[in-house]
């Protein structure tokens, strides 16, 4: 593996060292950012939202910490009906009311967006999966179908490795340090992708968004928290659920997904054998999610 370097190559291709051919200079870029809107929620926090697709049913998509609409859109690419993407408080153009915040506030954001759109299905990735768990603990019958992608935390706070990485992300954004931020964000990519055109395109888009919009200080306490005190709070959730995990993912340990699947009465667990599935198993992941939600 050739080492990672920032800033990226000026021509958009990979830097190479030593002998050997360079990687191809073409690659699929990340999805462009579409026009979004700000909506006012019943609890007074304006949230950035994007609605795509038409008809019923309606699915709401909740993103992970430091991510947003652009990174959740691929999960809904083959899902039927209307799809509602949004930014939690402290992300993108959404409001940042005084913190610190808990998963209860995130669950309120998710519930408000779902209620405004009449969503009957929900997808939660990482932090979004935690917010979805918190919502379901209060309203177990709120959704008809559920997808949890890479759940990071359930009834215990994140581990030290995850807390260190997330703290590093928040600090790099706060400092406006593009190089430090690139080092952290590059860890989201499989090693084989980091010095490819597609990897650079993803990295550029993520850095542009994070350095432009920032991340609110109120997010800093979330890595120390868990959405639930007891996973048993999910025992009343009868909706079919799909829980997806990846072996070898330090931020999203498989045991968390296993405990979540065990806590949900009607859940199916699928574990990929390596991390980075949006890059390595994109077609399978797309089909798995859409088949479950469209069925």
PDB file of C-alpha atoms in Angstrom:
ATOM      1  CA  UNK A   1       0.000   0.000   0.000  1.00  0.00           C
ATOM      2  CA  UNK A   2       1.406   3.365  -1.027  1.00  0.00           C
ATOM      3  CA  UNK A   3       1.204   5.954   1.695  1.00  0.00           C
ATOM      4  CA  UNK A   4      -1.559   8.498   1.911  1.00  0.00           C
ATOM      5  CA  UNK A   5      -0.640  12.117   1.204  1.00  0.00           C
ATOM      6  CA  UNK A   6      -2.490  15.421   1.434  1.00  0.00           C
ATOM      7  CA  UNK A   7      -3.098  17.653  -0.493  1.00  0.00           C
ATOM      8  CA  UNK A   8      -4.292  15.432  -3.347  1.00  0.00           C
ATOM      9  CA  UNK A   9      -2.561  15.236  -6.725  1.00  0.00           C
ATOM     10  CA  UNK A  10      -3.367  18.361  -8.780  1.00  0.00           C
ATOM     11  CA  UNK A  11      -4.437  16.318 -11.795  1.00  0.00           C
ATOM     12  CA  UNK A  12      -6.963  14.319  -9.802  1.00  0.00           C
ATOM     13  CA  UNK A  13      -5.125  11.030 -10.224  1.00  0.00           C
ATOM     14  CA  UNK A  14      -3.212   9.069  -7.607  1.00  0.00           C
ATOM     15  CA  UNK A  15       0.300   9.902  -6.560  1.00  0.00           C
ATOM     16  CA  UNK A  16       2.662   7.017  -7.001  1.00  0.00           C
ATOM     17  CA  UNK A  17       6.123   6.273  -5.668  1.00  0.00           C
ATOM     18  CA  UNK A  18       8.684   3.920  -7.123  1.00  0.00           C
ATOM     19  CA  UNK A  19       8.290   1.687 -10.140  1.00  0.00           C
ATOM     20  CA  UNK A  20       5.062   0.283 -11.426  1.00  0.00           C
ATOM     21  CA  UNK A  21       2.072   1.602 -13.343  1.00  0.00           C
ATOM     22  CA  UNK A  22      -0.220   4.176 -11.830  1.00  0.00           C
ATOM     23  CA  UNK A  23      -3.869   3.456 -11.152  1.00  0.00           C
ATOM     24  CA  UNK A  24      -6.476   4.391 -13.748  1.00  0.00           C
ATOM     25  CA  UNK A  25      -7.233   8.081 -14.000  1.00  0.00           C
ATOM     26  CA  UNK A  26     -10.962   7.608 -14.190  1.00  0.00           C
ATOM     27  CA  UNK A  27     -13.389   6.769 -11.440  1.00  0.00           C
ATOM     28  CA  UNK A  28     -16.981   7.252 -10.363  1.00  0.00           C
ATOM     29  CA  UNK A  29     -17.233  10.493  -8.368  1.00  0.00           C
ATOM     30  CA  UNK A  30     -19.355  10.862  -5.274  1.00  0.00           C
ATOM     31  CA  UNK A  31     -22.956  11.925  -5.839  1.00  0.00           C
ATOM     32  CA  UNK A  32     -23.285  15.680  -6.436  1.00  0.00           C
ATOM     33  CA  UNK A  33     -24.994  17.706  -3.766  1.00  0.00           C
ATOM     34  CA  UNK A  34     -28.606  18.498  -4.728  1.00  0.00           C
ATOM     35  CA  UNK A  35     -30.765  21.438  -3.695  1.00  0.00           C
ATOM     36  CA  UNK A  36     -32.001  21.010  -0.130  1.00  0.00           C
ATOM     37  CA  UNK A  37     -34.476  22.879   2.060  1.00  0.00           C
ATOM     38  CA  UNK A  38     -34.698  23.955   5.683  1.00  0.00           C
ATOM     39  CA  UNK A  39     -37.801  22.774   7.538  1.00  0.00           C
ATOM     40  CA  UNK A  40     -38.981  23.909  10.960  1.00  0.00           C
ATOM     41  CA  UNK A  41     -39.758  21.078  13.360  1.00  0.00           C
ATOM     42  CA  UNK A  42     -42.347  21.089  16.151  1.00  0.00           C
ATOM     43  CA  UNK A  43     -39.523  21.293  18.713  1.00  0.00           C
ATOM     44  CA  UNK A  44     -38.233  24.483  17.128  1.00  0.00           C
ATOM     45  CA  UNK A  45     -35.048  23.209  15.457  1.00  0.00           C
ATOM     46  CA  UNK A  46     -34.713  23.857  11.731  1.00  0.00           C
ATOM     47  CA  UNK A  47     -33.292  20.843   9.914  1.00  0.00           C
ATOM     48  CA  UNK A  48     -31.878  20.507   6.414  1.00  0.00           C
ATOM     49  CA  UNK A  49     -33.882  18.058   4.298  1.00  0.00           C
ATOM     50  CA  UNK A  50     -33.905  16.483   0.856  1.00  0.00           C
ATOM     51  CA  UNK A  51     -36.885  14.562  -0.547  1.00  0.00           C
ATOM     52  CA  UNK A  52     -36.478  12.344  -3.612  1.00  0.00           C
ATOM     53  CA  UNK A  53     -38.691   9.823  -5.366  1.00  0.00           C
ATOM     54  CA  UNK A  54     -42.487   9.746  -5.504  1.00  0.00           C
ATOM     55  CA  UNK A  55     -45.389   7.854  -4.073  1.00  0.00           C
ATOM     56  CA  UNK A  56     -45.698   5.487  -1.162  1.00  0.00           C
ATOM     57  CA  UNK A  57     -44.245   4.183   1.048  1.00  0.00           C
ATOM     58  CA  UNK A  58     -42.024   6.873   2.557  1.00  0.00           C
ATOM     59  CA  UNK A  59     -38.622   6.008   4.052  1.00  0.00           C
ATOM     60  CA  UNK A  60     -36.569   8.308   6.285  1.00  0.00           C
ATOM     61  CA  UNK A  61     -32.760   7.987   6.257  1.00  0.00           C
ATOM     62  CA  UNK A  62     -30.682   8.987   9.304  1.00  0.00           C
ATOM     63  CA  UNK A  63     -26.924   9.511   8.893  1.00  0.00           C
ATOM     64  CA  UNK A  64     -23.867   8.921  11.052  1.00  0.00           C
ATOM     65  CA  UNK A  65     -21.771  11.355  13.096  1.00  0.00           C
ATOM     66  CA  UNK A  66     -19.963  13.796  10.810  1.00  0.00           C
ATOM     67  CA  UNK A  67     -21.837  12.518   7.756  1.00  0.00           C
ATOM     68  CA  UNK A  68     -25.064  13.685   6.175  1.00  0.00           C
ATOM     69  CA  UNK A  69     -27.369  13.658   3.185  1.00  0.00           C
ATOM     70  CA  UNK A  70     -24.655  12.988   0.600  1.00  0.00           C
ATOM     71  CA  UNK A  71     -23.394   9.869   2.365  1.00  0.00           C
ATOM     72  CA  UNK A  72     -26.845   8.376   3.016  1.00  0.00           C
ATOM     73  CA  UNK A  73     -28.278   8.894  -0.474  1.00  0.00           C
ATOM     74  CA  UNK A  74     -26.588   5.777  -1.947  1.00  0.00           C
ATOM     75  CA  UNK A  75     -28.468   3.549   0.525  1.00  0.00           C
ATOM     76  CA  UNK A  76     -31.792   4.602  -0.973  1.00  0.00           C
ATOM     77  CA  UNK A  77     -30.840   4.380  -4.637  1.00  0.00           C
ATOM     78  CA  UNK A  78     -32.993   1.301  -5.307  1.00  0.00           C
ATOM     79  CA  UNK A  79     -35.619   1.830  -2.599  1.00  0.00           C
ATOM     80  CA  UNK A  80     -39.132   2.429  -3.913  1.00  0.00           C
ATOM     81  CA  UNK A  81     -41.417   5.296  -2.957  1.00  0.00           C
ATOM     82  CA  UNK A  82     -40.461   8.646  -1.490  1.00  0.00           C
ATOM     83  CA  UNK A  83     -37.123   8.967   0.315  1.00  0.00           C
ATOM     84  CA  UNK A  84     -36.445  11.603   2.948  1.00  0.00           C
ATOM     85  CA  UNK A  85     -32.839  12.468   3.817  1.00  0.00           C
ATOM     86  CA  UNK A  86     -31.893  15.034   6.451  1.00  0.00           C
ATOM     87  CA  UNK A  87     -29.078  16.435   8.558  1.00  0.00           C
ATOM     88  CA  UNK A  88     -29.181  16.029  12.319  1.00  0.00           C
ATOM     89  CA  UNK A  89     -28.705  19.165  14.396  1.00  0.00           C
ATOM     90  CA  UNK A  90     -25.112  20.371  14.259  1.00  0.00           C
ATOM     91  CA  UNK A  91     -24.595  19.020  10.737  1.00  0.00           C
ATOM     92  CA  UNK A  92     -24.791  20.814   7.399  1.00  0.00           C
ATOM     93  CA  UNK A  93     -27.231  23.739   7.387  1.00  0.00           C
ATOM     94  CA  UNK A  94     -29.315  22.385  10.262  1.00  0.00           C
ATOM     95  CA  UNK A  95     -29.609  24.457  13.417  1.00  0.00           C
ATOM     96  CA  UNK A  96     -27.183  24.038  16.297  1.00  0.00           C
ATOM     97  CA  UNK A  97     -29.100  24.831  19.502  1.00  0.00           C
ATOM     98  CA  UNK A  98     -27.031  25.082  22.697  1.00  0.00           C
ATOM     99  CA  UNK A  99     -25.539  21.726  23.712  1.00  0.00           C
ATOM    100  CA  UNK A 100     -24.407  19.332  24.914  1.00  0.00           C
ATOM    101  CA  UNK A 101     -26.905  16.969  23.320  1.00  0.00           C
ATOM    102  CA  UNK A 102     -28.035  13.422  24.006  1.00  0.00           C
ATOM    103  CA  UNK A 103     -29.585  10.719  21.849  1.00  0.00           C
ATOM    104  CA  UNK A 104     -32.964  11.973  23.063  1.00  0.00           C
ATOM    105  CA  UNK A 105     -32.467  15.214  21.084  1.00  0.00           C
ATOM    106  CA  UNK A 106     -31.347  13.239  18.025  1.00  0.00           C
ATOM    107  CA  UNK A 107     -34.413  11.000  18.318  1.00  0.00           C
ATOM    108  CA  UNK A 108     -36.591  14.123  18.361  1.00  0.00           C
ATOM    109  CA  UNK A 109     -34.950  15.324  15.144  1.00  0.00           C
ATOM    110  CA  UNK A 110     -35.538  11.953  13.500  1.00  0.00           C
ATOM    111  CA  UNK A 111     -39.132  11.709  14.722  1.00  0.00           C
ATOM    112  CA  UNK A 112     -39.950  15.222  13.500  1.00  0.00           C
ATOM    113  CA  UNK A 113     -38.618  14.582   9.991  1.00  0.00           C
ATOM    114  CA  UNK A 114     -40.410  11.220   9.838  1.00  0.00           C
ATOM    115  CA  UNK A 115     -43.705  12.684  11.057  1.00  0.00           C
ATOM    116  CA  UNK A 116     -43.597  15.660   8.696  1.00  0.00           C
ATOM    117  CA  UNK A 117     -43.120  13.306   5.739  1.00  0.00           C
ATOM    118  CA  UNK A 118     -45.441  10.546   6.918  1.00  0.00           C
ATOM    119  CA  UNK A 119     -42.586   8.021   6.834  1.00  0.00           C
ATOM    120  CA  UNK A 120     -43.497   4.423   7.626  1.00  0.00           C
ATOM    121  CA  UNK A 121     -40.004   2.965   7.198  1.00  0.00           C
ATOM    122  CA  UNK A 122     -36.687   4.036   8.680  1.00  0.00           C
ATOM    123  CA  UNK A 123     -33.003   3.546   7.920  1.00  0.00           C
ATOM    124  CA  UNK A 124     -30.339   4.477  10.460  1.00  0.00           C
ATOM    125  CA  UNK A 125     -26.563   4.398   9.938  1.00  0.00           C
ATOM    126  CA  UNK A 126     -24.184   4.447  12.914  1.00  0.00           C
ATOM    127  CA  UNK A 127     -25.246   7.507  14.956  1.00  0.00           C
ATOM    128  CA  UNK A 128     -28.554   7.437  13.087  1.00  0.00           C
ATOM    129  CA  UNK A 129     -29.058   3.824  14.148  1.00  0.00           C
ATOM    130  CA  UNK A 130     -28.588   4.907  17.760  1.00  0.00           C
ATOM    131  CA  UNK A 131     -31.107   7.726  17.368  1.00  0.00           C
ATOM    132  CA  UNK A 132     -33.541   5.251  15.800  1.00  0.00           C
ATOM    133  CA  UNK A 133     -33.126   2.908  18.774  1.00  0.00           C
ATOM    134  CA  UNK A 134     -33.865   5.780  21.153  1.00  0.00           C
ATOM    135  CA  UNK A 135     -37.008   6.696  19.216  1.00  0.00           C
ATOM    136  CA  UNK A 136     -38.204   3.088  19.150  1.00  0.00           C
ATOM    137  CA  UNK A 137     -37.722   2.723  22.901  1.00  0.00           C
ATOM    138  CA  UNK A 138     -40.383   5.427  23.301  1.00  0.00           C
ATOM    139  CA  UNK A 139     -42.559   4.507  20.304  1.00  0.00           C
ATOM    140  CA  UNK A 140     -41.991   0.828  19.440  1.00  0.00           C
ATOM    141  CA  UNK A 141     -44.768   0.758  16.822  1.00  0.00           C
ATOM    142  CA  UNK A 142     -43.752   3.951  14.973  1.00  0.00           C
ATOM    143  CA  UNK A 143     -42.352   2.242  11.839  1.00  0.00           C
ATOM    144  CA  UNK A 144     -43.376  -0.762   9.738  1.00  0.00           C
ATOM    145  CA  UNK A 145     -39.847  -1.689   8.595  1.00  0.00           C
ATOM    146  CA  UNK A 146     -36.393  -0.883   9.968  1.00  0.00           C
ATOM    147  CA  UNK A 147     -32.825  -1.027   8.684  1.00  0.00           C
ATOM    148  CA  UNK A 148     -29.822  -0.546  10.974  1.00  0.00           C
ATOM    149  CA  UNK A 149     -26.550  -0.120   9.091  1.00  0.00           C
ATOM    150  CA  UNK A 150     -23.350  -0.420  11.119  1.00  0.00           C
ATOM    151  CA  UNK A 151     -24.848   0.271  14.545  1.00  0.00           C
ATOM    152  CA  UNK A 152     -22.091   1.753  16.687  1.00  0.00           C
ATOM    153  CA  UNK A 153     -23.568   1.798  20.166  1.00  0.00           C
ATOM    154  CA  UNK A 154     -26.590   0.384  21.985  1.00  0.00           C
ATOM    155  CA  UNK A 155     -26.613   0.346  25.791  1.00  0.00           C
ATOM    156  CA  UNK A 156     -22.928   0.983  26.470  1.00  0.00           C
ATOM    157  CA  UNK A 157     -20.739   3.932  25.326  1.00  0.00           C
ATOM    158  CA  UNK A 158     -18.350   3.522  22.424  1.00  0.00           C
ATOM    159  CA  UNK A 159     -14.936   1.947  22.916  1.00  0.00           C
ATOM    160  CA  UNK A 160     -11.702   3.921  23.251  1.00  0.00           C
ATOM    161  CA  UNK A 161     -10.656   3.511  19.596  1.00  0.00           C
ATOM    162  CA  UNK A 162     -13.966   4.893  18.351  1.00  0.00           C
ATOM    163  CA  UNK A 163     -13.983   7.772  20.842  1.00  0.00           C
ATOM    164  CA  UNK A 164     -10.447   8.763  19.850  1.00  0.00           C
ATOM    165  CA  UNK A 165     -11.277   8.762  16.132  1.00  0.00           C
ATOM    166  CA  UNK A 166     -14.465  10.735  16.532  1.00  0.00           C
ATOM    167  CA  UNK A 167     -12.823  13.243  18.858  1.00  0.00           C
ATOM    168  CA  UNK A 168     -10.057  13.665  16.284  1.00  0.00           C
ATOM    169  CA  UNK A 169     -12.663  14.339  13.597  1.00  0.00           C
ATOM    170  CA  UNK A 170     -14.430  16.985  15.666  1.00  0.00           C
ATOM    171  CA  UNK A 171     -11.160  18.675  16.645  1.00  0.00           C
ATOM    172  CA  UNK A 172      -9.854  18.775  13.050  1.00  0.00           C
ATOM    173  CA  UNK A 173     -13.106  20.338  11.843  1.00  0.00           C
ATOM    174  CA  UNK A 174     -13.073  22.887  14.676  1.00  0.00           C
ATOM    175  CA  UNK A 175      -9.472  23.824  13.858  1.00  0.00           C
ATOM    176  CA  UNK A 176     -10.135  24.025  10.121  1.00  0.00           C
ATOM    177  CA  UNK A 177      -7.086  21.804   9.599  1.00  0.00           C
ATOM    178  CA  UNK A 178      -7.552  20.235   6.162  1.00  0.00           C
ATOM    179  CA  UNK A 179      -4.530  17.956   6.459  1.00  0.00           C
ATOM    180  CA  UNK A 180      -5.518  16.547   9.868  1.00  0.00           C
ATOM    181  CA  UNK A 181      -9.103  16.182   8.700  1.00  0.00           C
ATOM    182  CA  UNK A 182      -7.994  14.354   5.555  1.00  0.00           C
ATOM    183  CA  UNK A 183      -6.013  11.916   7.710  1.00  0.00           C
ATOM    184  CA  UNK A 184      -9.127  11.120   9.761  1.00  0.00           C
ATOM    185  CA  UNK A 185     -11.590  10.963   6.860  1.00  0.00           C
ATOM    186  CA  UNK A 186      -9.254   8.778   4.784  1.00  0.00           C
ATOM    187  CA  UNK A 187      -9.737   6.040   7.391  1.00  0.00           C
ATOM    188  CA  UNK A 188     -13.316   5.724   6.128  1.00  0.00           C
ATOM    189  CA  UNK A 189     -11.898   4.317   2.877  1.00  0.00           C
ATOM    190  CA  UNK A 190     -10.566   0.782   2.394  1.00  0.00           C
ATOM    191  CA  UNK A 191      -6.752   0.909   1.952  1.00  0.00           C
ATOM    192  CA  UNK A 192      -7.065  -0.274  -1.654  1.00  0.00           C
ATOM    193  CA  UNK A 193      -9.247   2.755  -2.521  1.00  0.00           C
ATOM    194  CA  UNK A 194      -7.388   5.588  -0.785  1.00  0.00           C
ATOM    195  CA  UNK A 195      -5.050   6.491  -3.645  1.00  0.00           C
ATOM    196  CA  UNK A 196      -7.504   5.955  -6.493  1.00  0.00           C
ATOM    197  CA  UNK A 197      -9.449   8.667  -8.353  1.00  0.00           C
ATOM    198  CA  UNK A 198     -12.718   7.512  -6.778  1.00  0.00           C
ATOM    199  CA  UNK A 199     -11.118   7.682  -3.339  1.00  0.00           C
ATOM    200  CA  UNK A 200      -9.796  11.200  -3.948  1.00  0.00           C
ATOM    201  CA  UNK A 201     -13.204  12.327  -5.251  1.00  0.00           C
ATOM    202  CA  UNK A 202     -14.899  11.029  -2.104  1.00  0.00           C
ATOM    203  CA  UNK A 203     -12.268  12.612   0.125  1.00  0.00           C
ATOM    204  CA  UNK A 204     -12.516  15.981  -1.597  1.00  0.00           C
ATOM    205  CA  UNK A 205     -16.316  16.018  -1.300  1.00  0.00           C
ATOM    206  CA  UNK A 206     -16.226  15.086   2.391  1.00  0.00           C
ATOM    207  CA  UNK A 207     -13.585  17.708   3.206  1.00  0.00           C
ATOM    208  CA  UNK A 208     -15.343  20.412   1.204  1.00  0.00           C
ATOM    209  CA  UNK A 209     -18.578  19.759   3.081  1.00  0.00           C
ATOM    210  CA  UNK A 210     -17.021  19.456   6.544  1.00  0.00           C
ATOM    211  CA  UNK A 211     -14.818  22.537   6.195  1.00  0.00           C
ATOM    212  CA  UNK A 212     -17.681  24.555   4.703  1.00  0.00           C
ATOM    213  CA  UNK A 213     -20.448  23.594   7.150  1.00  0.00           C
ATOM    214  CA  UNK A 214     -18.463  22.485  10.195  1.00  0.00           C
ATOM    215  CA  UNK A 215     -19.697  20.313  13.048  1.00  0.00           C
ATOM    216  CA  UNK A 216     -21.287  21.822  16.143  1.00  0.00           C
ATOM    217  CA  UNK A 217     -19.521  21.610  19.543  1.00  0.00           C
ATOM    218  CA  UNK A 218     -22.709  20.069  20.950  1.00  0.00           C
ATOM    219  CA  UNK A 219     -21.769  16.801  19.199  1.00  0.00           C
ATOM    220  CA  UNK A 220     -18.598  16.382  21.255  1.00  0.00           C
ATOM    221  CA  UNK A 221     -20.256  14.555  24.147  1.00  0.00           C
ATOM    222  CA  UNK A 222     -22.088  11.975  22.008  1.00  0.00           C
ATOM    223  CA  UNK A 223     -19.176   9.495  21.701  1.00  0.00           C
ATOM    224  CA  UNK A 224     -19.328   9.146  25.502  1.00  0.00           C
ATOM    225  CA  UNK A 225     -23.028   8.254  25.493  1.00  0.00           C
ATOM    226  CA  UNK A 226     -25.321   5.344  24.684  1.00  0.00           C
ATOM    227  CA  UNK A 227     -28.856   5.701  23.311  1.00  0.00           C
ATOM    228  CA  UNK A 228     -30.365   3.176  25.728  1.00  0.00           C
ATOM    229  CA  UNK A 229     -29.841   2.198  29.347  1.00  0.00           C
ATOM    230  CA  UNK A 230     -31.108  -1.301  28.646  1.00  0.00           C
ATOM    231  CA  UNK A 231     -31.467  -3.012  25.268  1.00  0.00           C
ATOM    232  CA  UNK A 232     -34.560  -4.690  26.682  1.00  0.00           C
ATOM    233  CA  UNK A 233     -36.391  -1.442  25.898  1.00  0.00           C
ATOM    234  CA  UNK A 234     -36.628  -2.682  22.299  1.00  0.00           C
ATOM    235  CA  UNK A 235     -38.572  -5.834  23.202  1.00  0.00           C
ATOM    236  CA  UNK A 236     -41.861  -4.270  22.119  1.00  0.00           C
ATOM    237  CA  UNK A 237     -40.640  -3.467  18.592  1.00  0.00           C
ATOM    238  CA  UNK A 238     -42.394  -5.977  16.335  1.00  0.00           C
ATOM    239  CA  UNK A 239     -41.559  -4.443  12.935  1.00  0.00           C
ATOM    240  CA  UNK A 240     -39.283  -6.514  10.680  1.00  0.00           C
ATOM    241  CA  UNK A 241     -35.722  -5.259  11.003  1.00  0.00           C
ATOM    242  CA  UNK A 242     -32.511  -5.767   9.041  1.00  0.00           C
ATOM    243  CA  UNK A 243     -29.261  -5.257  10.953  1.00  0.00           C
ATOM    244  CA  UNK A 244     -26.061  -4.977   8.888  1.00  0.00           C
ATOM    245  CA  UNK A 245     -22.530  -5.139  10.272  1.00  0.00           C
ATOM    246  CA  UNK A 246     -18.976  -5.620   8.997  1.00  0.00           C
ATOM    247  CA  UNK A 247     -16.171  -7.639  10.528  1.00  0.00           C
ATOM    248  CA  UNK A 248     -13.063  -5.607  11.273  1.00  0.00           C
ATOM    249  CA  UNK A 249     -14.814  -2.232  11.639  1.00  0.00           C
ATOM    250  CA  UNK A 250     -13.380  -0.545  14.750  1.00  0.00           C
ATOM    251  CA  UNK A 251     -16.063   2.146  14.868  1.00  0.00           C
ATOM    252  CA  UNK A 252     -18.945  -0.304  14.502  1.00  0.00           C
ATOM    253  CA  UNK A 253     -18.141  -3.549  16.349  1.00  0.00           C
ATOM    254  CA  UNK A 254     -20.015  -6.673  15.299  1.00  0.00           C
ATOM    255  CA  UNK A 255     -21.031  -7.487  18.918  1.00  0.00           C
ATOM    256  CA  UNK A 256     -23.106  -4.281  18.998  1.00  0.00           C
ATOM    257  CA  UNK A 257     -25.013  -5.414  15.910  1.00  0.00           C
ATOM    258  CA  UNK A 258     -25.434  -8.881  17.399  1.00  0.00           C
ATOM    259  CA  UNK A 259     -26.884  -7.473  20.628  1.00  0.00           C
ATOM    260  CA  UNK A 260     -29.206  -5.184  18.675  1.00  0.00           C
ATOM    261  CA  UNK A 261     -30.467  -8.037  16.500  1.00  0.00           C
ATOM    262  CA  UNK A 262     -31.022 -10.148  19.605  1.00  0.00           C
ATOM    263  CA  UNK A 263     -32.952  -7.329  21.313  1.00  0.00           C
ATOM    264  CA  UNK A 264     -35.326  -6.840  18.366  1.00  0.00           C
ATOM    265  CA  UNK A 265     -37.995  -9.584  18.248  1.00  0.00           C
ATOM    266  CA  UNK A 266     -38.187  -9.728  14.438  1.00  0.00           C
ATOM    267  CA  UNK A 267     -34.651  -8.968  13.227  1.00  0.00           C
ATOM    268  CA  UNK A 268     -32.341 -10.469  10.634  1.00  0.00           C
ATOM    269  CA  UNK A 269     -28.590  -9.978  11.036  1.00  0.00           C
ATOM    270  CA  UNK A 270     -26.141  -9.906   8.127  1.00  0.00           C
ATOM    271  CA  UNK A 271     -22.398  -9.549   8.741  1.00  0.00           C
ATOM    272  CA  UNK A 272     -20.034  -8.793   5.855  1.00  0.00           C
ATOM    273  CA  UNK A 273     -16.584 -10.322   6.176  1.00  0.00           C
ATOM    274  CA  UNK A 274     -14.677  -7.033   5.809  1.00  0.00           C
ATOM    275  CA  UNK A 275     -15.287  -3.288   6.300  1.00  0.00           C
ATOM    276  CA  UNK A 276     -15.796  -0.670   3.612  1.00  0.00           C
ATOM    277  CA  UNK A 277     -18.800  -2.392   2.039  1.00  0.00           C
ATOM    278  CA  UNK A 278     -19.950   0.743   0.220  1.00  0.00           C
ATOM    279  CA  UNK A 279     -16.791   0.293  -1.840  1.00  0.00           C
ATOM    280  CA  UNK A 280     -16.291  -3.466  -1.862  1.00  0.00           C
ATOM    281  CA  UNK A 281     -19.892  -4.794  -1.779  1.00  0.00           C
ATOM    282  CA  UNK A 282     -21.886  -1.868  -3.105  1.00  0.00           C
ATOM    283  CA  UNK A 283     -24.155  -3.845  -5.453  1.00  0.00           C
ATOM    284  CA  UNK A 284     -24.902  -6.524  -2.871  1.00  0.00           C
ATOM    285  CA  UNK A 285     -25.578  -3.933  -0.170  1.00  0.00           C
ATOM    286  CA  UNK A 286     -27.879  -1.964  -2.467  1.00  0.00           C
ATOM    287  CA  UNK A 287     -29.828  -5.086  -3.387  1.00  0.00           C
ATOM    288  CA  UNK A 288     -29.999  -6.325   0.210  1.00  0.00           C
ATOM    289  CA  UNK A 289     -31.448  -3.069   1.528  1.00  0.00           C
ATOM    290  CA  UNK A 290     -33.875  -2.502  -1.350  1.00  0.00           C
ATOM    291  CA  UNK A 291     -35.096  -6.112  -1.381  1.00  0.00           C
ATOM    292  CA  UNK A 292     -35.850  -5.908   2.333  1.00  0.00           C
ATOM    293  CA  UNK A 293     -37.584  -2.522   2.224  1.00  0.00           C
ATOM    294  CA  UNK A 294     -39.424  -3.086  -1.065  1.00  0.00           C
ATOM    295  CA  UNK A 295     -40.650  -6.556  -0.202  1.00  0.00           C
TER     296      UNK A 295
END
